[in-house]
Coordinates of C-alpha atoms in Angstrom, one line a residue:
M1 CA 61.8 125.1 155.3
A2 CA 59.0 126.3 153.7
M3 CA 57.1 124.0 151.3
M4 CA 55.7 125.6 148.0
P5 CA 55.6 124.5 144.2
R6 CA 58.2 125.3 141.2
M7 CA 59.1 124.6 138.1
E8 CA 62.5 123.0 137.9
L9 CA 64.9 122.5 134.5
R10 CA 66.2 119.1 134.5
Q11 CA 68.0 117.4 131.3
G12 CA 68.3 113.6 131.2
Q13 CA 68.6 110.4 129.1
S14 CA 66.3 107.7 128.1
L15 CA 65.5 104.7 125.6
V16 CA 62.2 104.8 124.1
M17 CA 60.9 102.4 122.1
T18 CA 59.1 103.8 119.0
P19 CA 56.6 101.3 116.8
Q20 CA 59.8 100.8 114.0
L21 CA 62.0 100.2 116.5
L22 CA 60.0 97.2 118.1
Q23 CA 59.1 96.1 114.5
A24 CA 62.9 96.0 114.2
I25 CA 62.8 93.7 117.0
K26 CA 60.5 91.7 115.8
L27 CA 61.4 90.9 112.7
L28 CA 64.7 89.3 114.1
Q29 CA 63.3 86.5 116.2
L30 CA 60.8 85.3 113.5
S31 CA 61.6 82.3 111.5
H32 CA 61.2 81.8 107.7
L33 CA 57.7 80.8 107.8
E34 CA 56.8 83.7 110.2
L35 CA 58.4 86.2 108.2
Q36 CA 56.8 85.1 105.0
N37 CA 53.4 85.3 106.5
F38 CA 54.3 89.0 108.0
V39 CA 55.3 90.4 104.8
E40 CA 52.5 89.1 102.9
G41 CA 50.4 91.4 105.7
E42 CA 52.3 94.1 104.6
L43 CA 51.7 93.8 100.9
E44 CA 48.3 93.8 101.9
R45 CA 48.3 96.6 103.8
N46 CA 50.7 98.9 102.1
P47 CA 49.9 100.0 98.7
L48 CA 53.6 101.6 98.3
L49 CA 55.4 98.2 98.8
E50 CA 55.8 95.6 95.7
R51 CA 57.5 91.9 95.3
D52 CA 61.0 92.6 93.5
E53 CA 60.9 89.9 91.1
G54 CA 64.1 90.2 89.4
P55 CA 64.8 91.1 85.9
E56 CA 62.5 88.3 84.5
Q57 CA 59.8 90.6 84.9
P58 CA 58.9 93.2 82.4
A59 CA 59.6 96.9 83.3
R60 CA 56.7 99.2 84.5
A61 CA 55.7 101.5 81.4
D62 CA 56.4 105.4 82.9
D63 CA 53.0 106.3 80.3
A64 CA 51.0 103.4 81.6
D65 CA 48.4 105.2 83.9
S66 CA 46.0 102.1 83.4
P67 CA 46.4 99.8 85.6
H68 CA 45.5 97.1 83.1
A69 CA 48.0 98.2 80.4
A70 CA 50.7 95.7 81.8
D71 CA 48.1 92.9 81.9
A72 CA 47.3 93.6 78.6
E73 CA 50.6 93.3 77.3
S74 CA 51.4 90.3 78.8
F75 CA 48.2 88.6 77.3
A76 CA 49.0 89.7 73.9
R77 CA 52.7 88.6 74.3
A78 CA 51.4 85.5 75.3
E79 CA 48.9 85.1 72.9
S80 CA 51.4 85.8 70.0
L81 CA 53.7 82.5 71.4
H82 CA 50.1 80.0 69.7
T83 CA 51.1 81.3 66.4
Q84 CA 54.0 80.1 64.3
E85 CA 55.7 83.8 63.7
G86 CA 55.3 84.6 67.4
M87 CA 57.5 81.5 68.6
E88 CA 60.1 81.7 65.7
G89 CA 60.6 85.8 66.6
R90 CA 61.2 84.5 70.7
L91 CA 63.0 81.7 69.4
G92 CA 65.0 83.2 67.0
T93 CA 65.0 80.1 64.7
G94 CA 62.5 78.6 61.7
L95 CA 60.2 76.0 62.9
D96 CA 59.2 74.7 59.3
N97 CA 60.4 71.6 60.4
V98 CA 57.8 71.4 63.2
F99 CA 54.7 73.5 62.2
Q100 CA 53.8 71.8 58.3
N101 CA 51.8 74.0 56.5
E102 CA 48.5 72.2 56.2
Q103 CA 44.8 72.7 56.1
P104 CA 42.7 74.5 58.4
T105 CA 40.8 71.9 61.1
A106 CA 37.9 71.7 59.2
A107 CA 39.4 71.0 56.1
R108 CA 41.7 68.2 57.2
S109 CA 38.6 66.8 59.1
E110 CA 36.8 66.7 55.4
A111 CA 39.7 65.2 53.8
S112 CA 40.9 62.7 55.7
G113 CA 36.9 60.9 55.4
A114 CA 34.0 60.1 57.7
D115 CA 36.0 58.2 60.0
S116 CA 38.8 60.7 61.4
L117 CA 38.3 61.4 65.1
P118 CA 37.4 65.0 66.0
I119 CA 39.6 67.5 67.4
V120 CA 38.1 69.9 69.8
G121 CA 40.1 73.5 69.8
G122 CA 42.2 72.7 68.0
A123 CA 45.0 71.0 69.1
Y124 CA 44.9 69.2 72.5
G125 CA 46.2 71.4 75.6
A126 CA 45.1 74.7 73.5
T127 CA 42.1 75.4 75.5
G128 CA 43.0 73.2 78.2
G129 CA 40.8 70.4 77.2
S130 CA 41.4 66.9 77.0
F131 CA 41.1 64.0 74.2
D132 CA 37.2 63.5 74.8
G133 CA 36.0 66.8 74.7
D134 CA 36.1 67.6 79.0
P135 CA 37.0 70.8 79.5
E136 CA 38.9 70.2 82.6
G137 CA 42.4 69.5 81.8
F138 CA 45.0 66.6 83.2
E139 CA 44.7 68.0 86.7
S140 CA 41.3 66.9 86.8
S141 CA 43.0 63.6 86.7
L142 CA 45.2 64.0 90.0
T143 CA 44.4 62.5 93.1
A144 CA 45.1 64.0 96.5
D145 CA 46.4 62.0 99.7
A146 CA 43.1 60.3 101.5
S147 CA 43.1 61.1 105.2
L148 CA 42.7 59.2 108.2
H149 CA 39.2 60.5 108.8
D150 CA 37.9 60.2 104.8
H151 CA 39.4 56.5 105.3
L152 CA 37.4 55.4 108.0
V153 CA 34.2 57.4 106.7
A154 CA 34.4 55.1 103.7
Q155 CA 34.6 51.8 105.4
L156 CA 32.0 53.1 107.2
D157 CA 29.5 53.2 105.0
L158 CA 29.9 50.0 103.7
A159 CA 29.9 48.2 107.0
V160 CA 27.2 50.1 108.9
V161 CA 23.3 50.0 107.4
T162 CA 21.1 51.8 109.8
P163 CA 21.5 56.0 109.7
A164 CA 21.2 55.8 113.5
E165 CA 24.6 54.1 113.7
R166 CA 25.8 55.8 110.7
I167 CA 25.8 58.7 112.7
I168 CA 27.0 57.3 115.9
G169 CA 30.4 56.2 113.9
R170 CA 30.5 59.9 112.2
H171 CA 30.8 61.2 115.9
I172 CA 33.2 58.7 116.9
I173 CA 35.3 58.8 113.6
D174 CA 35.5 62.5 114.5
A175 CA 37.1 62.0 117.7
V176 CA 40.1 59.6 116.2
D177 CA 42.8 62.2 116.2
D178 CA 46.1 61.9 113.5
S179 CA 47.4 58.8 115.4
G180 CA 44.1 57.0 115.5
Y181 CA 43.2 57.4 119.0
L182 CA 40.0 58.0 119.8
G183 CA 40.3 61.3 122.0
E184 CA 36.8 61.7 123.8
P185 CA 35.5 59.3 126.1
L186 CA 32.2 57.1 124.8
A187 CA 29.9 58.6 127.9
E188 CA 30.1 62.5 126.1
I189 CA 29.8 60.8 122.8
A190 CA 26.4 59.3 123.9
E191 CA 25.4 62.3 126.2
R192 CA 25.9 64.9 123.1
L193 CA 24.2 62.3 120.9
G194 CA 21.1 61.3 123.6
V195 CA 21.7 57.6 123.0
A196 CA 23.2 54.7 125.8
T197 CA 26.6 54.2 126.4
D198 CA 26.5 50.5 125.1
R199 CA 25.1 51.4 121.6
V200 CA 28.0 53.9 120.9
E201 CA 30.1 50.9 122.5
T202 CA 28.7 48.4 119.8
V203 CA 29.5 51.0 116.9
L204 CA 33.4 51.4 118.3
R205 CA 33.6 47.8 118.1
V206 CA 32.7 48.1 114.5
I207 CA 35.4 50.6 114.1
Q208 CA 38.0 48.9 115.5
S209 CA 37.5 46.1 112.9
F210 CA 38.3 48.7 110.4
D211 CA 41.8 49.3 108.3
P212 CA 44.6 50.4 109.3
S213 CA 44.3 47.8 112.4
G214 CA 44.7 49.2 116.2
V215 CA 42.5 52.4 115.0
A216 CA 39.7 54.2 117.5
A217 CA 41.4 52.6 120.3
R218 CA 41.5 54.0 123.5
D219 CA 45.2 54.0 124.8
V220 CA 48.0 51.8 123.8
A221 CA 47.1 48.8 125.5
E222 CA 43.8 48.9 123.5
C223 CA 45.4 49.3 120.3
L224 CA 47.7 46.3 120.3
A225 CA 45.4 44.0 121.8
I226 CA 43.5 44.9 118.5
Q227 CA 46.0 44.3 116.4
L228 CA 47.0 41.0 118.1
R229 CA 44.2 39.7 117.9
D230 CA 43.8 40.5 114.1
R231 CA 46.8 38.6 113.7
N232 CA 45.9 35.6 116.1
R233 CA 48.0 36.4 118.4
F234 CA 46.1 37.3 122.0
D235 CA 46.5 33.7 123.8
P236 CA 46.3 34.2 127.8
A237 CA 50.3 35.1 127.7
M238 CA 50.1 37.9 125.6
Q239 CA 47.2 39.1 127.5
A240 CA 49.5 39.2 130.8
L241 CA 52.3 40.9 128.5
V242 CA 49.5 43.9 127.5
A243 CA 48.1 44.3 130.5
N244 CA 51.8 44.6 132.5
L245 CA 53.3 47.2 129.5
H246 CA 54.9 49.0 132.3
L247 CA 57.2 46.4 132.5
V248 CA 58.2 45.6 129.0
A249 CA 59.3 49.6 129.3
K250 CA 61.1 49.0 132.5
R251 CA 62.7 45.6 131.0
D252 CA 62.1 43.5 134.2
F253 CA 61.5 40.2 132.0
A254 CA 61.7 38.1 135.1
A255 CA 58.6 39.8 136.7
L256 CA 57.0 39.2 132.7
K257 CA 58.3 35.7 133.1
R258 CA 56.5 34.8 136.5
L259 CA 53.2 36.6 134.9
C260 CA 52.9 35.2 131.8
G261 CA 54.6 31.8 132.5
V262 CA 56.7 31.3 130.2
D263 CA 60.6 30.5 129.6
D264 CA 63.3 33.2 128.1
E265 CA 62.7 32.2 124.8
D266 CA 59.2 32.5 124.7
I267 CA 59.2 36.0 126.9
A268 CA 61.9 37.3 124.4
D269 CA 59.4 36.4 121.3
M270 CA 56.7 37.7 123.0
V271 CA 58.1 41.3 123.6
G272 CA 60.0 41.0 119.4
E273 CA 56.7 40.6 118.3
I274 CA 55.6 43.5 120.7
R275 CA 57.9 45.7 119.1
R276 CA 56.9 44.9 115.2
L277 CA 53.0 46.2 116.1
D278 CA 52.1 49.9 115.3
P279 CA 51.5 52.1 118.2
K280 CA 50.5 55.3 116.5
P281 CA 48.4 53.4 113.5
G282 CA 47.4 56.4 111.9
R283 CA 50.5 57.8 111.1
A284 CA 50.4 55.8 107.9
F285 CA 48.0 58.7 106.7
G286 CA 49.1 61.8 108.7
G287 CA 47.1 64.8 109.5
S288 CA 49.0 68.1 108.0
A289 CA 51.3 68.0 106.0
A290 CA 54.9 68.2 107.7
E291 CA 56.7 71.5 107.3
T292 CA 60.3 70.9 106.0
V293 CA 63.2 73.0 108.0
V294 CA 64.4 75.5 105.4
P295 CA 67.8 76.5 106.3
D296 CA 68.8 80.5 106.7
V297 CA 72.5 80.0 106.2
F298 CA 74.7 77.7 104.0
I299 CA 78.2 76.7 104.5
R300 CA 81.0 75.3 102.4
A301 CA 83.7 74.3 102.7
A302 CA 86.5 76.6 100.6
P303 CA 89.8 75.1 98.7
D304 CA 92.1 77.5 101.2
G305 CA 90.5 75.8 104.6
S306 CA 88.4 78.5 105.2
W307 CA 84.5 78.0 105.0
L308 CA 81.8 79.8 103.3
I309 CA 79.2 81.6 104.5
D310 CA 76.2 82.3 102.8
L311 CA 72.0 83.5 102.9
N312 CA 69.6 81.5 101.8
P313 CA 67.9 83.8 99.0
D314 CA 64.5 81.9 99.3
T315 CA 64.4 83.1 102.8
L316 CA 65.1 86.7 102.2
P317 CA 61.7 88.7 101.4
R318 CA 62.8 91.1 98.3
L319 CA 60.8 94.2 98.4
L320 CA 60.4 97.2 96.6
V321 CA 59.4 101.6 97.5
N322 CA 57.1 102.3 94.2
Q323 CA 58.5 105.6 94.3
T324 CA 56.5 106.5 90.9
Y325 CA 53.2 105.3 92.1
H326 CA 54.0 107.1 95.4
A327 CA 54.4 110.7 93.6
R328 CA 51.8 110.0 91.5
V329 CA 49.0 109.2 94.4
S330 CA 50.8 112.4 96.2
R331 CA 49.6 114.9 93.2
A332 CA 46.1 113.8 93.4
A333 CA 45.5 113.0 97.0
R334 CA 43.0 116.0 97.9
N335 CA 43.0 116.1 101.8
D336 CA 45.5 115.9 104.9
A337 CA 43.9 113.1 105.5
D338 CA 45.0 111.4 102.0
K339 CA 48.4 112.9 102.1
A340 CA 48.7 111.6 105.9
F341 CA 48.2 108.4 105.1
I342 CA 50.5 108.3 101.7
A343 CA 53.0 109.5 104.1
E344 CA 52.5 106.8 106.4
C345 CA 52.7 104.3 103.7
L346 CA 56.2 105.7 102.6
Q347 CA 57.4 106.0 106.1
T348 CA 56.4 102.4 106.8
A349 CA 58.1 100.7 103.6
N350 CA 61.2 102.2 104.1
W351 CA 61.3 101.3 107.3
L352 CA 60.0 97.7 106.3
T353 CA 62.8 97.4 104.0
R354 CA 65.5 98.8 105.7
S355 CA 64.5 96.1 108.8
L356 CA 64.7 93.6 106.2
E357 CA 68.3 94.1 105.4
Q358 CA 69.6 95.1 108.8
R359 CA 68.0 91.1 109.2
A360 CA 69.7 89.5 106.5
R361 CA 73.1 91.4 107.9
T362 CA 73.0 90.8 111.7
I363 CA 71.8 86.9 110.9
L364 CA 75.2 87.0 108.8
K365 CA 77.3 88.4 111.0
V366 CA 76.3 85.7 114.0
A367 CA 75.9 82.6 111.7
S368 CA 79.7 83.9 110.9
E369 CA 80.8 84.7 114.4
I370 CA 79.1 80.9 115.4
V371 CA 81.0 79.3 112.3
R372 CA 84.6 80.8 114.0
Q373 CA 84.0 79.9 117.6
Q374 CA 83.2 76.3 116.1
D375 CA 85.4 75.6 113.7
G376 CA 86.2 72.2 115.1
F377 CA 82.7 71.3 114.8
F378 CA 82.4 71.8 111.4
A379 CA 85.8 70.4 110.2
H380 CA 85.9 67.5 112.7
G381 CA 82.5 66.4 114.1
V382 CA 80.5 66.7 117.5
E383 CA 83.2 65.4 119.7
H384 CA 84.9 69.0 118.7
L385 CA 82.1 71.0 119.4
R386 CA 83.3 73.8 122.1
P387 CA 81.6 75.3 124.7
L388 CA 79.8 78.7 123.9
N389 CA 77.2 81.1 125.0
L390 CA 75.4 84.4 123.4
K391 CA 77.8 86.8 125.6
T392 CA 81.1 85.4 123.8
V393 CA 79.5 85.9 120.6
A394 CA 77.7 89.4 121.6
D395 CA 81.1 90.2 122.8
A396 CA 82.3 89.7 119.7
I397 CA 80.3 90.6 117.1
G398 CA 79.6 94.3 119.1
M399 CA 76.1 93.3 120.2
H400 CA 73.7 92.8 122.8
E401 CA 73.3 89.1 124.1
S402 CA 69.6 89.8 123.9
T403 CA 69.7 90.4 120.2
V404 CA 72.2 87.4 119.7
S405 CA 69.6 85.5 121.0
R406 CA 66.5 86.9 118.8
V407 CA 68.8 86.1 115.4
T408 CA 69.3 82.4 116.8
S409 CA 65.5 81.3 117.8
N410 CA 64.1 79.4 114.9
K411 CA 67.6 79.9 112.2
Y412 CA 68.9 77.2 110.7
L413 CA 72.2 76.4 108.6
T414 CA 73.1 73.7 107.0
C415 CA 76.7 71.9 106.4
S416 CA 77.9 69.4 105.3
R417 CA 76.8 67.1 108.4
G418 CA 73.3 68.1 108.4
V419 CA 70.5 71.1 109.2
F420 CA 71.1 72.7 112.6
E421 CA 69.6 75.2 114.8
M422 CA 71.9 77.9 115.7
K423 CA 70.7 77.4 119.3
Y424 CA 72.4 74.1 119.0
F425 CA 76.0 75.6 118.7
F426 CA 75.4 77.5 122.7
S427 CA 76.1 74.8 125.3
A428 CA 77.1 75.0 128.8
A429 CA 81.1 74.3 129.3
I430 CA 82.0 71.1 131.3
A431 CA 85.3 71.0 133.4
A432 CA 88.4 69.4 132.3
T433 CA 90.9 67.9 135.4
G434 CA 93.7 69.0 136.0
Y435 CA 94.4 72.6 133.5
G436 CA 92.6 71.1 130.3
E437 CA 90.4 73.0 128.3
A438 CA 86.7 73.1 129.3
H439 CA 84.0 70.6 127.4
S440 CA 81.3 71.0 125.7
A441 CA 78.0 69.8 127.2
E442 CA 77.0 68.3 123.6
A443 CA 80.2 66.6 123.0
V444 CA 80.1 65.1 126.4
R445 CA 76.5 63.7 125.6
F446 CA 77.7 62.4 122.6
R447 CA 80.5 60.8 124.1
I448 CA 78.5 59.1 126.9
K449 CA 76.5 58.1 123.7
Q450 CA 79.2 56.2 122.3
M451 CA 80.0 54.4 125.0
I452 CA 76.6 53.0 125.8
D453 CA 76.4 51.9 122.0
D454 CA 79.9 50.2 122.2
E455 CA 79.5 48.2 125.4
S456 CA 79.0 44.4 125.5
P457 CA 76.2 42.1 127.5
S458 CA 78.7 40.8 129.7
A459 CA 80.2 44.1 130.3
V460 CA 76.9 46.7 130.5
L461 CA 78.2 50.1 131.8
S462 CA 77.2 51.7 135.1
D463 CA 76.9 55.7 135.5
D464 CA 79.8 55.4 138.1
A465 CA 81.9 53.4 135.2
I466 CA 81.0 56.3 132.4
V467 CA 82.2 58.5 135.1
T468 CA 85.3 57.1 135.3
R469 CA 85.9 56.8 131.9
L470 CA 85.1 60.4 130.9
K471 CA 87.3 61.5 134.2
D472 CA 90.2 59.6 132.3
G473 CA 89.4 60.9 129.4
G474 CA 89.8 64.5 130.9
I475 CA 86.1 65.5 131.4
D476 CA 85.3 66.5 135.0
I477 CA 82.1 65.1 135.5
A478 CA 79.4 64.5 138.2
R479 CA 77.5 60.6 138.3
R480 CA 74.3 62.9 138.3
T481 CA 74.9 64.9 135.2
V482 CA 76.0 61.6 133.8
A483 CA 72.2 60.4 134.5
K484 CA 70.8 63.3 133.6
Y485 CA 72.6 63.0 129.9
R486 CA 71.7 59.7 129.4
E487 CA 67.8 60.6 130.5
S488 CA 67.8 63.4 128.0
L489 CA 69.3 60.4 125.3
R490 CA 66.1 58.0 126.6
I491 CA 69.0 55.7 127.4
P492 CA 67.4 53.4 130.3
S493 CA 69.2 52.5 132.8
S494 CA 72.2 49.8 133.2
M495 CA 69.7 47.6 134.8
E496 CA 67.1 47.7 132.4
R497 CA 70.0 47.7 129.5
R498 CA 71.6 44.6 131.0
R499 CA 68.3 42.7 130.9
E500 CA 67.2 43.4 127.4
K501 CA 70.8 42.3 126.2
V502 CA 70.1 38.8 128.2
A503 CA 66.9 38.6 126.4
M504 CA 68.1 38.8 123.3
A505 CA 71.1 36.9 123.8
A506 CA 68.7 33.9 124.9
A507 CA 66.5 34.6 122.0
E508 CA 69.5 34.2 120.0
R509 CA 70.6 31.2 121.3

């Protein structure tokens, strides 16, 4: 057969991911804060996009070509509110009983005599002034929360005199993290400053005497030791206990008694005192402000027993495409580059508004199906949580599993039982004994926790005993699965729990 080049016409189908489609997919998996940042960037880049502030905002005048027309009108309206006539027209009532026809400020001052107090700027607050004529208002007297760094620096300036030691102290404080621990070895600080390590160690001891107690420690043992010294409780027995914190974590009280040379009552008191200490002394000051979880979906019970599912309007960016501005700048475009830029901005703006609307509809659709599948949880609690996977929800709403996965990532819903991440409602299935219905892994984990919480000191449940009880309740589960769930709940083993309960009982006696 001869080999020769030739041309052929073939027809086929392929999926092309356009930039707009990629953007729509990206929007699905963004959290509330990430979406806000993304929209802010688009508002800065695209001149045709603007916020939909609602009916409270004044309408844009058609003949206001000047960009400052709206600002001038708003300023004039705000100025009119400072007069009696303006406020009467705004409120639709008379204010004669409030604004009395007094004399001007200068005349009032003369009439009241030389002992009268001068009033700066007419009335207090009219120009943002204060009673003593300070141009700064009430906001200047507000205080911000002091950070741990500033708190330590203020104490360093009082405790250290020489400039060299202050510089060393500043570097040590800069290396203290938000929890209050020194996060950099002293040798590195000494090498960076070109001083001896012993000198850095001396300054560190001074900083470790600062408030809060235990700050600038290099590990948990040193942090607890500093706090115990401040309480005058760091005796030899307590030193041995702090040196063996791993045994405290394992609740091996028998070994601790031998090492510390104390009896059951003393070891219980010592462990109790250790637990009353603060292993993170810097958390009282905190670092960056913690972000509050904002739910994307509200779920409320309806009078007829069904569920009302609403999107949180605060998490939905409201954008508009300014068609009037687009028509104006299109007429003023002078070359092809300007026209192409304006056309691209219009296409991007239209696509973004449609993508945000589609995102909201998709979240609502997925949340509605989750509520339908997990009706027992919302009505009766976590024990009635059903096993659920992405494919079940995707098939029910006619979407792909990857779409459901993106929608449920970093999204939260709130109900009468609290705020939950949407991923929480997807859990593996645990087989039931016999022909019963499968159980949710989260519900089984909750039942394990309940059993351990209800156990008595004389009858601590082992993993095998928990397996037996679960099988009696219709749950077919292996011992290693129980151990895995128990460890995920940070519950110690039965031996460690028994040691702790015996020690606590002895201390109570």
